[in-house]
Amino acid sequence: MPKHNLILAIFLLFGFVIAMLALQVVRHDEVLSTTMHYLIEDATSEYGSRNLMLGSSTIKRLETQDVFNCGPWLNRGIGSSKISSLNRYVKFSQLVVEPSVVLVYAGENDLSSGMHRSEVFDQFRALIQQLVEKFPFSEIHILAIKPSPSRRAHWESFKAVNAMMQTYVRELQGITFHPTPLPEKEFVEIGFLDDGIHLTGQGYNLFTSGFNEVCVTL
């Protein structure tokens, strides 16, 4: 075999191996695989006037027809995601959509992994600023971090970031923060599945109750 053909064959084989390894990584990384799926969809589809929801698995599992009454929705929930993952998705997405409303839930996975509350707050602000730039005519609604029973050790950090976000958006136009529904004890008792993280149907009704009160007027 001529030398240049041998070099080409080695190069192609090396490229094939790298591609297969990359594919395996994507398949076994929920955040990466979901993000790639969304980016491909966003680049090839137009969604018009749908509202947009963005967040972790709590958003991904949300059945909008059961809780929201303010128009059709496009769900861009990413299971196991942190705020940095959502920032990355928003940055690279070529999404063609005209949402009246952008609904956001984020921060729980970050704090549960041990990230400091000040860093989570900074990343949260960056996400909101990026959404404002990308969707300047949309109302942004933020759902407070919920008191997941299996993550009780992080509740104080959840409450701290919720308080910081509520203060941050208070003076901003077009952005609303929806606190965790009360009473907290009742929410915990009836709102969660056995894993202590994800919500039951009743839990979603409580979780989205503050937003649903204004949803019909949007």
mmCIF file with all atom_site columns, C-alpha atoms in Angstrom:
data_model
loop_
_atom_site.group_PDB
_atom_site.id
_atom_site.type_symbol
_atom_site.label_atom_id
_atom_site.label_alt_id
_atom_site.label_comp_id
_atom_site.label_asym_id
_atom_site.label_entity_id
_atom_site.label_seq_id
_atom_site.pdbx_PDB_ins_code
_atom_site.Cartn_x
_atom_site.Cartn_y
_atom_site.Cartn_z
_atom_site.occupancy
_atom_site.B_iso_or_equiv
_atom_site.pdbx_formal_charge
_atom_site.auth_seq_id
_atom_site.auth_comp_id
_atom_site.auth_asym_id
_atom_site.auth_atom_id
_atom_site.pdbx_PDB_model_num
ATOM 1   C CA . MET A 1 1   ? 0.000   0.000  0.000  1.00 0.00 ? 1   MET A CA 1
ATOM 2   C CA . PRO A 1 2   ? 1.382   3.414  -0.936 1.00 0.00 ? 2   PRO A CA 1
ATOM 3   C CA . LYS A 1 3   ? 2.479   5.478  2.026  1.00 0.00 ? 3   LYS A CA 1
ATOM 4   C CA . HIS A 1 4   ? -0.080  8.252  1.491  1.00 0.00 ? 4   HIS A CA 1
ATOM 5   C CA . ASN A 1 5   ? -2.905  5.668  1.319  1.00 0.00 ? 5   ASN A CA 1
ATOM 6   C CA . LEU A 1 6   ? -1.698  4.119  4.560  1.00 0.00 ? 6   LEU A CA 1
ATOM 7   C CA . ILE A 1 7   ? -1.662  7.529  6.262  1.00 0.00 ? 7   ILE A CA 1
ATOM 8   C CA . LEU A 1 8   ? -5.182  8.240  4.990  1.00 0.00 ? 8   LEU A CA 1
ATOM 9   C CA . ALA A 1 9   ? -6.416  4.853  6.218  1.00 0.00 ? 9   ALA A CA 1
ATOM 10  C CA . ILE A 1 10  ? -4.916  5.444  9.672  1.00 0.00 ? 10  ILE A CA 1
ATOM 11  C CA . PHE A 1 11  ? -6.445  8.930  9.783  1.00 0.00 ? 11  PHE A CA 1
ATOM 12  C CA . LEU A 1 12  ? -9.909  7.609  8.838  1.00 0.00 ? 12  LEU A CA 1
ATOM 13  C CA . LEU A 1 13  ? -9.656  4.783  11.362 1.00 0.00 ? 13  LEU A CA 1
ATOM 14  C CA . PHE A 1 14  ? -8.610  7.248  14.080 1.00 0.00 ? 14  PHE A CA 1
ATOM 15  C CA . GLY A 1 15  ? -11.523 9.536  13.171 1.00 0.00 ? 15  GLY A CA 1
ATOM 16  C CA . PHE A 1 16  ? -13.962 6.614  13.264 1.00 0.00 ? 16  PHE A CA 1
ATOM 17  C CA . VAL A 1 17  ? -12.758 5.551  16.720 1.00 0.00 ? 17  VAL A CA 1
ATOM 18  C CA . ILE A 1 18  ? -13.059 9.105  18.059 1.00 0.00 ? 18  ILE A CA 1
ATOM 19  C CA . ALA A 1 19  ? -16.562 9.417  16.599 1.00 0.00 ? 19  ALA A CA 1
ATOM 20  C CA . MET A 1 20  ? -17.663 6.133  18.222 1.00 0.00 ? 20  MET A CA 1
ATOM 21  C CA . LEU A 1 21  ? -16.233 7.171  21.582 1.00 0.00 ? 21  LEU A CA 1
ATOM 22  C CA . ALA A 1 22  ? -17.995 10.522 21.341 1.00 0.00 ? 22  ALA A CA 1
ATOM 23  C CA . LEU A 1 23  ? -21.263 8.775  20.480 1.00 0.00 ? 23  LEU A CA 1
ATOM 24  C CA . GLN A 1 24  ? -20.935 6.529  23.521 1.00 0.00 ? 24  GLN A CA 1
ATOM 25  C CA . VAL A 1 25  ? -20.343 9.549  25.757 1.00 0.00 ? 25  VAL A CA 1
ATOM 26  C CA . VAL A 1 26  ? -23.431 11.304 24.378 1.00 0.00 ? 26  VAL A CA 1
ATOM 27  C CA . ARG A 1 27  ? -25.598 8.194  24.802 1.00 0.00 ? 27  ARG A CA 1
ATOM 28  C CA . HIS A 1 28  ? -24.595 7.787  28.453 1.00 0.00 ? 28  HIS A CA 1
ATOM 29  C CA . ASP A 1 29  ? -24.776 11.476 29.393 1.00 0.00 ? 29  ASP A CA 1
ATOM 30  C CA . GLU A 1 30  ? -28.415 12.512 29.835 1.00 0.00 ? 30  GLU A CA 1
ATOM 31  C CA . VAL A 1 31  ? -27.667 16.226 29.847 1.00 0.00 ? 31  VAL A CA 1
ATOM 32  C CA . LEU A 1 32  ? -25.478 16.081 26.750 1.00 0.00 ? 32  LEU A CA 1
ATOM 33  C CA . SER A 1 33  ? -27.750 13.749 24.779 1.00 0.00 ? 33  SER A CA 1
ATOM 34  C CA . THR A 1 34  ? -30.887 15.763 25.572 1.00 0.00 ? 34  THR A CA 1
ATOM 35  C CA . THR A 1 35  ? -29.142 19.032 24.759 1.00 0.00 ? 35  THR A CA 1
ATOM 36  C CA . MET A 1 36  ? -27.895 17.700 21.422 1.00 0.00 ? 36  MET A CA 1
ATOM 37  C CA . HIS A 1 37  ? -31.392 16.447 20.588 1.00 0.00 ? 37  HIS A CA 1
ATOM 38  C CA . TYR A 1 38  ? -32.882 19.877 21.328 1.00 0.00 ? 38  TYR A CA 1
ATOM 39  C CA . LEU A 1 39  ? -30.187 21.729 19.367 1.00 0.00 ? 39  LEU A CA 1
ATOM 40  C CA . ILE A 1 40  ? -30.855 19.602 16.302 1.00 0.00 ? 40  ILE A CA 1
ATOM 41  C CA . GLU A 1 41  ? -34.612 20.107 16.626 1.00 0.00 ? 41  GLU A CA 1
ATOM 42  C CA . ASP A 1 42  ? -34.171 23.853 17.148 1.00 0.00 ? 42  ASP A CA 1
ATOM 43  C CA . ALA A 1 43  ? -32.046 24.188 14.021 1.00 0.00 ? 43  ALA A CA 1
ATOM 44  C CA . THR A 1 44  ? -34.568 22.396 11.827 1.00 0.00 ? 44  THR A CA 1
ATOM 45  C CA . SER A 1 45  ? -37.955 23.526 13.177 1.00 0.00 ? 45  SER A CA 1
ATOM 46  C CA . GLU A 1 46  ? -39.982 26.705 13.646 1.00 0.00 ? 46  GLU A CA 1
ATOM 47  C CA . TYR A 1 47  ? -42.396 26.816 16.555 1.00 0.00 ? 47  TYR A CA 1
ATOM 48  C CA . GLY A 1 48  ? -44.042 30.203 16.083 1.00 0.00 ? 48  GLY A CA 1
ATOM 49  C CA . SER A 1 49  ? -45.882 31.613 19.075 1.00 0.00 ? 49  SER A CA 1
ATOM 50  C CA . ARG A 1 50  ? -45.475 28.785 21.595 1.00 0.00 ? 50  ARG A CA 1
ATOM 51  C CA . ASN A 1 51  ? -44.495 29.628 25.158 1.00 0.00 ? 51  ASN A CA 1
ATOM 52  C CA . LEU A 1 52  ? -41.211 28.179 26.408 1.00 0.00 ? 52  LEU A CA 1
ATOM 53  C CA . MET A 1 53  ? -40.320 26.282 29.570 1.00 0.00 ? 53  MET A CA 1
ATOM 54  C CA . LEU A 1 54  ? -36.740 25.635 30.586 1.00 0.00 ? 54  LEU A CA 1
ATOM 55  C CA . GLY A 1 55  ? -35.221 23.731 33.493 1.00 0.00 ? 55  GLY A CA 1
ATOM 56  C CA . SER A 1 56  ? -34.237 20.400 34.996 1.00 0.00 ? 56  SER A CA 1
ATOM 57  C CA . SER A 1 57  ? -36.209 17.131 35.177 1.00 0.00 ? 57  SER A CA 1
ATOM 58  C CA . THR A 1 58  ? -38.923 18.871 37.219 1.00 0.00 ? 58  THR A CA 1
ATOM 59  C CA . ILE A 1 59  ? -39.717 20.822 34.039 1.00 0.00 ? 59  ILE A CA 1
ATOM 60  C CA . LYS A 1 60  ? -39.082 17.911 31.677 1.00 0.00 ? 60  LYS A CA 1
ATOM 61  C CA . ARG A 1 61  ? -41.726 15.805 33.498 1.00 0.00 ? 61  ARG A CA 1
ATOM 62  C CA . LEU A 1 62  ? -44.295 18.615 33.563 1.00 0.00 ? 62  LEU A CA 1
ATOM 63  C CA . GLU A 1 63  ? -47.484 17.884 31.605 1.00 0.00 ? 63  GLU A CA 1
ATOM 64  C CA . THR A 1 64  ? -48.567 21.374 30.607 1.00 0.00 ? 64  THR A CA 1
ATOM 65  C CA . GLN A 1 65  ? -52.056 20.418 29.538 1.00 0.00 ? 65  GLN A CA 1
ATOM 66  C CA . ASP A 1 66  ? -52.832 19.472 33.144 1.00 0.00 ? 66  ASP A CA 1
ATOM 67  C CA . VAL A 1 67  ? -51.734 22.691 34.823 1.00 0.00 ? 67  VAL A CA 1
ATOM 68  C CA . PHE A 1 68  ? -51.397 25.623 32.430 1.00 0.00 ? 68  PHE A CA 1
ATOM 69  C CA . ASN A 1 69  ? -54.092 27.608 30.664 1.00 0.00 ? 69  ASN A CA 1
ATOM 70  C CA . CYS A 1 70  ? -52.092 30.233 28.814 1.00 0.00 ? 70  CYS A CA 1
ATOM 71  C CA . GLY A 1 71  ? -51.469 28.733 25.393 1.00 0.00 ? 71  GLY A CA 1
ATOM 72  C CA . PRO A 1 72  ? -49.339 25.984 23.814 1.00 0.00 ? 72  PRO A CA 1
ATOM 73  C CA . TRP A 1 73  ? -45.906 25.233 25.241 1.00 0.00 ? 73  TRP A CA 1
ATOM 74  C CA . LEU A 1 74  ? -42.518 24.035 24.065 1.00 0.00 ? 74  LEU A CA 1
ATOM 75  C CA . ASN A 1 75  ? -40.819 21.963 26.776 1.00 0.00 ? 75  ASN A CA 1
ATOM 76  C CA . ARG A 1 76  ? -37.032 22.254 26.962 1.00 0.00 ? 76  ARG A CA 1
ATOM 77  C CA . GLY A 1 77  ? -36.502 20.489 30.266 1.00 0.00 ? 77  GLY A CA 1
ATOM 78  C CA . ILE A 1 78  ? -33.146 18.722 30.601 1.00 0.00 ? 78  ILE A CA 1
ATOM 79  C CA . GLY A 1 79  ? -32.966 15.943 33.187 1.00 0.00 ? 79  GLY A CA 1
ATOM 80  C CA . SER A 1 80  ? -30.077 16.168 35.702 1.00 0.00 ? 80  SER A CA 1
ATOM 81  C CA . SER A 1 81  ? -29.114 19.592 34.335 1.00 0.00 ? 81  SER A CA 1
ATOM 82  C CA . LYS A 1 82  ? -27.441 22.375 36.244 1.00 0.00 ? 82  LYS A CA 1
ATOM 83  C CA . ILE A 1 83  ? -27.754 26.066 35.448 1.00 0.00 ? 83  ILE A CA 1
ATOM 84  C CA . SER A 1 84  ? -24.530 25.976 33.433 1.00 0.00 ? 84  SER A CA 1
ATOM 85  C CA . SER A 1 85  ? -26.137 23.317 31.192 1.00 0.00 ? 85  SER A CA 1
ATOM 86  C CA . LEU A 1 86  ? -29.169 25.535 30.623 1.00 0.00 ? 86  LEU A CA 1
ATOM 87  C CA . ASN A 1 87  ? -26.941 28.528 29.917 1.00 0.00 ? 87  ASN A CA 1
ATOM 88  C CA . ARG A 1 88  ? -25.042 26.481 27.354 1.00 0.00 ? 88  ARG A CA 1
ATOM 89  C CA . TYR A 1 89  ? -28.253 25.343 25.681 1.00 0.00 ? 89  TYR A CA 1
ATOM 90  C CA . VAL A 1 90  ? -29.668 28.874 25.458 1.00 0.00 ? 90  VAL A CA 1
ATOM 91  C CA . LYS A 1 91  ? -26.375 30.211 24.130 1.00 0.00 ? 91  LYS A CA 1
ATOM 92  C CA . PHE A 1 92  ? -26.053 27.736 21.262 1.00 0.00 ? 92  PHE A CA 1
ATOM 93  C CA . SER A 1 93  ? -29.696 27.118 20.414 1.00 0.00 ? 93  SER A CA 1
ATOM 94  C CA . GLN A 1 94  ? -30.985 28.390 17.071 1.00 0.00 ? 94  GLN A CA 1
ATOM 95  C CA . LEU A 1 95  ? -34.534 28.129 18.398 1.00 0.00 ? 95  LEU A CA 1
ATOM 96  C CA . VAL A 1 96  ? -37.115 29.996 16.297 1.00 0.00 ? 96  VAL A CA 1
ATOM 97  C CA . VAL A 1 97  ? -39.980 30.681 18.700 1.00 0.00 ? 97  VAL A CA 1
ATOM 98  C CA . GLU A 1 98  ? -41.951 33.721 19.819 1.00 0.00 ? 98  GLU A CA 1
ATOM 99  C CA . PRO A 1 99  ? -42.922 33.028 23.438 1.00 0.00 ? 99  PRO A CA 1
ATOM 100 C CA . SER A 1 100 ? -45.159 35.368 25.358 1.00 0.00 ? 100 SER A CA 1
ATOM 101 C CA . VAL A 1 101 ? -43.916 33.581 28.466 1.00 0.00 ? 101 VAL A CA 1
ATOM 102 C CA . VAL A 1 102 ? -40.675 31.845 29.435 1.00 0.00 ? 102 VAL A CA 1
ATOM 103 C CA . LEU A 1 103 ? -41.014 29.641 32.532 1.00 0.00 ? 103 LEU A CA 1
ATOM 104 C CA . VAL A 1 104 ? -37.818 28.685 34.384 1.00 0.00 ? 104 VAL A CA 1
ATOM 105 C CA . TYR A 1 105 ? -36.972 26.170 37.117 1.00 0.00 ? 105 TYR A CA 1
ATOM 106 C CA . ALA A 1 106 ? -33.322 25.719 38.023 1.00 0.00 ? 106 ALA A CA 1
ATOM 107 C CA . GLY A 1 107 ? -30.765 25.620 40.828 1.00 0.00 ? 107 GLY A CA 1
ATOM 108 C CA . GLU A 1 108 ? -31.857 22.534 42.783 1.00 0.00 ? 108 GLU A CA 1
ATOM 109 C CA . ASN A 1 109 ? -29.312 20.187 41.223 1.00 0.00 ? 109 ASN A CA 1
ATOM 110 C CA . ASP A 1 110 ? -26.531 22.760 41.589 1.00 0.00 ? 110 ASP A CA 1
ATOM 111 C CA . LEU A 1 111 ? -27.090 23.277 45.309 1.00 0.00 ? 111 LEU A CA 1
ATOM 112 C CA . SER A 1 112 ? -27.657 19.553 45.936 1.00 0.00 ? 112 SER A CA 1
ATOM 113 C CA . SER A 1 113 ? -24.262 18.794 44.393 1.00 0.00 ? 113 SER A CA 1
ATOM 114 C CA . GLY A 1 114 ? -22.593 21.107 46.924 1.00 0.00 ? 114 GLY A CA 1
ATOM 115 C CA . MET A 1 115 ? -22.187 24.263 44.847 1.00 0.00 ? 115 MET A CA 1
ATOM 116 C CA . HIS A 1 116 ? -22.077 27.401 46.984 1.00 0.00 ? 116 HIS A CA 1
ATOM 117 C CA . ARG A 1 117 ? -25.249 29.453 47.033 1.00 0.00 ? 117 ARG A CA 1
ATOM 118 C CA . SER A 1 118 ? -23.467 32.616 45.848 1.00 0.00 ? 118 SER A CA 1
ATOM 119 C CA . GLU A 1 119 ? -22.149 30.817 42.752 1.00 0.00 ? 119 GLU A CA 1
ATOM 120 C CA . VAL A 1 120 ? -25.603 29.401 42.023 1.00 0.00 ? 120 VAL A CA 1
ATOM 121 C CA . PHE A 1 121 ? -27.099 32.880 42.350 1.00 0.00 ? 121 PHE A CA 1
ATOM 122 C CA . ASP A 1 122 ? -24.506 34.325 39.963 1.00 0.00 ? 122 ASP A CA 1
ATOM 123 C CA . GLN A 1 123 ? -25.201 31.610 37.383 1.00 0.00 ? 123 GLN A CA 1
ATOM 124 C CA . PHE A 1 124 ? -28.942 32.095 37.813 1.00 0.00 ? 124 PHE A CA 1
ATOM 125 C CA . ARG A 1 125 ? -28.597 35.809 37.094 1.00 0.00 ? 125 ARG A CA 1
ATOM 126 C CA . ALA A 1 126 ? -26.514 35.043 34.006 1.00 0.00 ? 126 ALA A CA 1
ATOM 127 C CA . LEU A 1 127 ? -29.232 32.682 32.750 1.00 0.00 ? 127 LEU A CA 1
ATOM 128 C CA . ILE A 1 128 ? -31.950 35.299 33.251 1.00 0.00 ? 128 ILE A CA 1
ATOM 129 C CA . GLN A 1 129 ? -29.869 37.972 31.521 1.00 0.00 ? 129 GLN A CA 1
ATOM 130 C CA . GLN A 1 130 ? -29.269 35.646 28.582 1.00 0.00 ? 130 GLN A CA 1
ATOM 131 C CA . LEU A 1 131 ? -32.999 34.893 28.318 1.00 0.00 ? 131 LEU A CA 1
ATOM 132 C CA . VAL A 1 132 ? -33.825 38.605 28.394 1.00 0.00 ? 132 VAL A CA 1
ATOM 133 C CA . GLU A 1 133 ? -31.399 39.203 25.515 1.00 0.00 ? 133 GLU A CA 1
ATOM 134 C CA . LYS A 1 134 ? -32.726 36.280 23.473 1.00 0.00 ? 134 LYS A CA 1
ATOM 135 C CA . PHE A 1 135 ? -36.422 36.904 24.172 1.00 0.00 ? 135 PHE A CA 1
ATOM 136 C CA . PRO A 1 136 ? -36.711 40.654 24.821 1.00 0.00 ? 136 PRO A CA 1
ATOM 137 C CA . PHE A 1 137 ? -40.502 40.723 24.414 1.00 0.00 ? 137 PHE A CA 1
ATOM 138 C CA . SER A 1 138 ? -41.258 37.754 26.666 1.00 0.00 ? 138 SER A CA 1
ATOM 139 C CA . GLU A 1 139 ? -42.371 37.724 30.285 1.00 0.00 ? 139 GLU A CA 1
ATOM 140 C CA . ILE A 1 140 ? -40.046 35.547 32.370 1.00 0.00 ? 140 ILE A CA 1
ATOM 141 C CA . HIS A 1 141 ? -41.490 33.597 35.307 1.00 0.00 ? 141 HIS A CA 1
ATOM 142 C CA . ILE A 1 142 ? -39.217 31.823 37.786 1.00 0.00 ? 142 ILE A CA 1
ATOM 143 C CA . LEU A 1 143 ? -40.430 28.992 40.030 1.00 0.00 ? 143 LEU A CA 1
ATOM 144 C CA . ALA A 1 144 ? -38.773 28.833 43.451 1.00 0.00 ? 144 ALA A CA 1
ATOM 145 C CA . ILE A 1 145 ? -36.594 25.854 44.309 1.00 0.00 ? 145 ILE A CA 1
ATOM 146 C CA . LYS A 1 146 ? -38.877 23.278 45.919 1.00 0.00 ? 146 LYS A CA 1
ATOM 147 C CA . PRO A 1 147 ? -38.223 21.552 49.288 1.00 0.00 ? 147 PRO A CA 1
ATOM 148 C CA . SER A 1 148 ? -37.474 18.065 47.973 1.00 0.00 ? 148 SER A CA 1
ATOM 149 C CA . PRO A 1 149 ? -37.587 15.721 51.026 1.00 0.00 ? 149 PRO A CA 1
ATOM 150 C CA . SER A 1 150 ? -34.567 13.643 49.962 1.00 0.00 ? 150 SER A CA 1
ATOM 151 C CA . ARG A 1 151 ? -32.536 16.846 49.774 1.00 0.00 ? 151 ARG A CA 1
ATOM 152 C CA . ARG A 1 152 ? -33.507 18.191 53.171 1.00 0.00 ? 152 ARG A CA 1
ATOM 153 C CA . ALA A 1 153 ? -29.841 18.792 54.041 1.00 0.00 ? 153 ALA A CA 1
ATOM 154 C CA . HIS A 1 154 ? -29.791 21.527 51.384 1.00 0.00 ? 154 HIS A CA 1
ATOM 155 C CA . TRP A 1 155 ? -33.061 23.253 52.295 1.00 0.00 ? 155 TRP A CA 1
ATOM 156 C CA . GLU A 1 156 ? -31.339 26.236 53.887 1.00 0.00 ? 156 GLU A CA 1
ATOM 157 C CA . SER A 1 157 ? -29.377 26.826 50.684 1.00 0.00 ? 157 SER A CA 1
ATOM 158 C CA . PHE A 1 158 ? -32.605 26.444 48.660 1.00 0.00 ? 158 PHE A CA 1
ATOM 159 C CA . LYS A 1 159 ? -34.287 29.087 50.807 1.00 0.00 ? 159 LYS A CA 1
ATOM 160 C CA . ALA A 1 160 ? -31.267 31.403 50.611 1.00 0.00 ? 160 ALA A CA 1
ATOM 161 C CA . VAL A 1 161 ? -31.095 31.320 46.798 1.00 0.00 ? 161 VAL A CA 1
ATOM 162 C CA . ASN A 1 162 ? -34.868 31.717 46.567 1.00 0.00 ? 162 ASN A CA 1
ATOM 163 C CA . ALA A 1 163 ? -34.631 34.825 48.727 1.00 0.00 ? 163 ALA A CA 1
ATOM 164 C CA . MET A 1 164 ? -31.748 36.237 46.662 1.00 0.00 ? 164 MET A CA 1
ATOM 165 C CA . MET A 1 165 ? -33.606 35.638 43.400 1.00 0.00 ? 165 MET A CA 1
ATOM 166 C CA . GLN A 1 166 ? -36.804 37.162 44.725 1.00 0.00 ? 166 GLN A CA 1
ATOM 167 C CA . THR A 1 167 ? -34.911 40.292 45.753 1.00 0.00 ? 167 THR A CA 1
ATOM 168 C CA . TYR A 1 168 ? -32.993 40.394 42.469 1.00 0.00 ? 168 TYR A CA 1
ATOM 169 C CA . VAL A 1 169 ? -36.043 40.373 40.197 1.00 0.00 ? 169 VAL A CA 1
ATOM 170 C CA . ARG A 1 170 ? -38.136 42.725 42.342 1.00 0.00 ? 170 ARG A CA 1
ATOM 171 C CA . GLU A 1 171 ? -36.946 45.810 40.492 1.00 0.00 ? 171 GLU A CA 1
ATOM 172 C CA . LEU A 1 172 ? -36.804 44.213 37.046 1.00 0.00 ? 172 LEU A CA 1
ATOM 173 C CA . GLN A 1 173 ? -39.496 44.716 34.431 1.00 0.00 ? 173 GLN A CA 1
ATOM 174 C CA . GLY A 1 174 ? -41.152 41.669 32.921 1.00 0.00 ? 174 GLY A CA 1
ATOM 175 C CA . ILE A 1 175 ? -39.691 39.145 35.392 1.00 0.00 ? 175 ILE A CA 1
ATOM 176 C CA . THR A 1 176 ? -41.709 37.476 38.160 1.00 0.00 ? 176 THR A CA 1
ATOM 177 C CA . PHE A 1 177 ? -40.553 35.147 40.926 1.00 0.00 ? 177 PHE A CA 1
ATOM 178 C CA . HIS A 1 178 ? -43.059 32.642 42.333 1.00 0.00 ? 178 HIS A CA 1
ATOM 179 C CA . PRO A 1 179 ? -42.275 31.520 45.919 1.00 0.00 ? 179 PRO A CA 1
ATOM 180 C CA . THR A 1 180 ? -42.602 27.936 47.112 1.00 0.00 ? 180 THR A CA 1
ATOM 181 C CA . PRO A 1 181 ? -46.242 27.163 47.966 1.00 0.00 ? 181 PRO A CA 1
ATOM 182 C CA . LEU A 1 182 ? -47.173 27.068 51.630 1.00 0.00 ? 182 LEU A CA 1
ATOM 183 C CA . PRO A 1 183 ? -47.704 25.335 53.960 1.00 0.00 ? 183 PRO A CA 1
ATOM 184 C CA . GLU A 1 184 ? -44.391 23.594 53.346 1.00 0.00 ? 184 GLU A CA 1
ATOM 185 C CA . LYS A 1 185 ? -45.260 20.569 55.502 1.00 0.00 ? 185 LYS A CA 1
ATOM 186 C CA . GLU A 1 186 ? -48.404 19.840 53.479 1.00 0.00 ? 186 GLU A CA 1
ATOM 187 C CA . PHE A 1 187 ? -46.500 20.249 50.226 1.00 0.00 ? 187 PHE A CA 1
ATOM 188 C CA . VAL A 1 188 ? -43.868 17.740 51.329 1.00 0.00 ? 188 VAL A CA 1
ATOM 189 C CA . GLU A 1 189 ? -46.461 15.211 52.546 1.00 0.00 ? 189 GLU A CA 1
ATOM 190 C CA . ILE A 1 190 ? -48.571 15.072 49.369 1.00 0.00 ? 190 ILE A CA 1
ATOM 191 C CA . GLY A 1 191 ? -46.394 16.607 46.678 1.00 0.00 ? 191 GLY A CA 1
ATOM 192 C CA . PHE A 1 192 ? -43.574 14.144 46.061 1.00 0.00 ? 192 PHE A CA 1
ATOM 193 C CA . LEU A 1 193 ? -43.009 10.722 44.565 1.00 0.00 ? 193 LEU A CA 1
ATOM 194 C CA . ASP A 1 194 ? -41.176 8.011  46.525 1.00 0.00 ? 194 ASP A CA 1
ATOM 195 C CA . ASP A 1 195 ? -37.797 9.269  45.291 1.00 0.00 ? 195 ASP A CA 1
ATOM 196 C CA . GLY A 1 196 ? -38.315 12.433 47.331 1.00 0.00 ? 196 GLY A CA 1
ATOM 197 C CA . ILE A 1 197 ? -37.301 14.637 44.402 1.00 0.00 ? 197 ILE A CA 1
ATOM 198 C CA . HIS A 1 198 ? -39.913 14.490 41.668 1.00 0.00 ? 198 HIS A CA 1
ATOM 199 C CA . LEU A 1 199 ? -43.495 15.652 41.997 1.00 0.00 ? 199 LEU A CA 1
ATOM 200 C CA . THR A 1 200 ? -46.860 13.919 42.029 1.00 0.00 ? 200 THR A CA 1
ATOM 201 C CA . GLY A 1 201 ? -49.828 15.326 40.130 1.00 0.00 ? 201 GLY A CA 1
ATOM 202 C CA . GLN A 1 202 ? -50.964 17.092 43.304 1.00 0.00 ? 202 GLN A CA 1
ATOM 203 C CA . GLY A 1 203 ? -47.410 18.289 43.789 1.00 0.00 ? 203 GLY A CA 1
ATOM 204 C CA . TYR A 1 204 ? -47.358 19.907 40.355 1.00 0.00 ? 204 TYR A CA 1
ATOM 205 C CA . ASN A 1 205 ? -50.672 21.615 41.066 1.00 0.00 ? 205 ASN A CA 1
ATOM 206 C CA . LEU A 1 206 ? -49.196 23.123 44.226 1.00 0.00 ? 206 LEU A CA 1
ATOM 207 C CA . PHE A 1 207 ? -45.816 23.814 42.657 1.00 0.00 ? 207 PHE A CA 1
ATOM 208 C CA . THR A 1 208 ? -47.306 25.795 39.765 1.00 0.00 ? 208 THR A CA 1
ATOM 209 C CA . SER A 1 209 ? -50.209 27.350 41.670 1.00 0.00 ? 209 SER A CA 1
ATOM 210 C CA . GLY A 1 210 ? -48.664 30.822 41.895 1.00 0.00 ? 210 GLY A CA 1
ATOM 211 C CA . PHE A 1 211 ? -47.897 30.892 38.197 1.00 0.00 ? 211 PHE A CA 1
ATOM 212 C CA . ASN A 1 212 ? -51.295 29.446 37.256 1.00 0.00 ? 212 ASN A CA 1
ATOM 213 C CA . GLU A 1 213 ? -53.025 32.315 39.022 1.00 0.00 ? 213 GLU A CA 1
ATOM 214 C CA . VAL A 1 214 ? -51.531 34.750 36.515 1.00 0.00 ? 214 VAL A CA 1
ATOM 215 C CA . CYS A 1 215 ? -51.244 32.338 33.590 1.00 0.00 ? 215 CYS A CA 1
ATOM 216 C CA . VAL A 1 216 ? -54.809 32.860 32.382 1.00 0.00 ? 216 VAL A CA 1
ATOM 217 C CA . THR A 1 217 ? -54.239 36.601 32.124 1.00 0.00 ? 217 THR A CA 1
ATOM 218 C CA . LEU A 1 218 ? -51.110 36.361 29.978 1.00 0.00 ? 218 LEU A CA 1
#
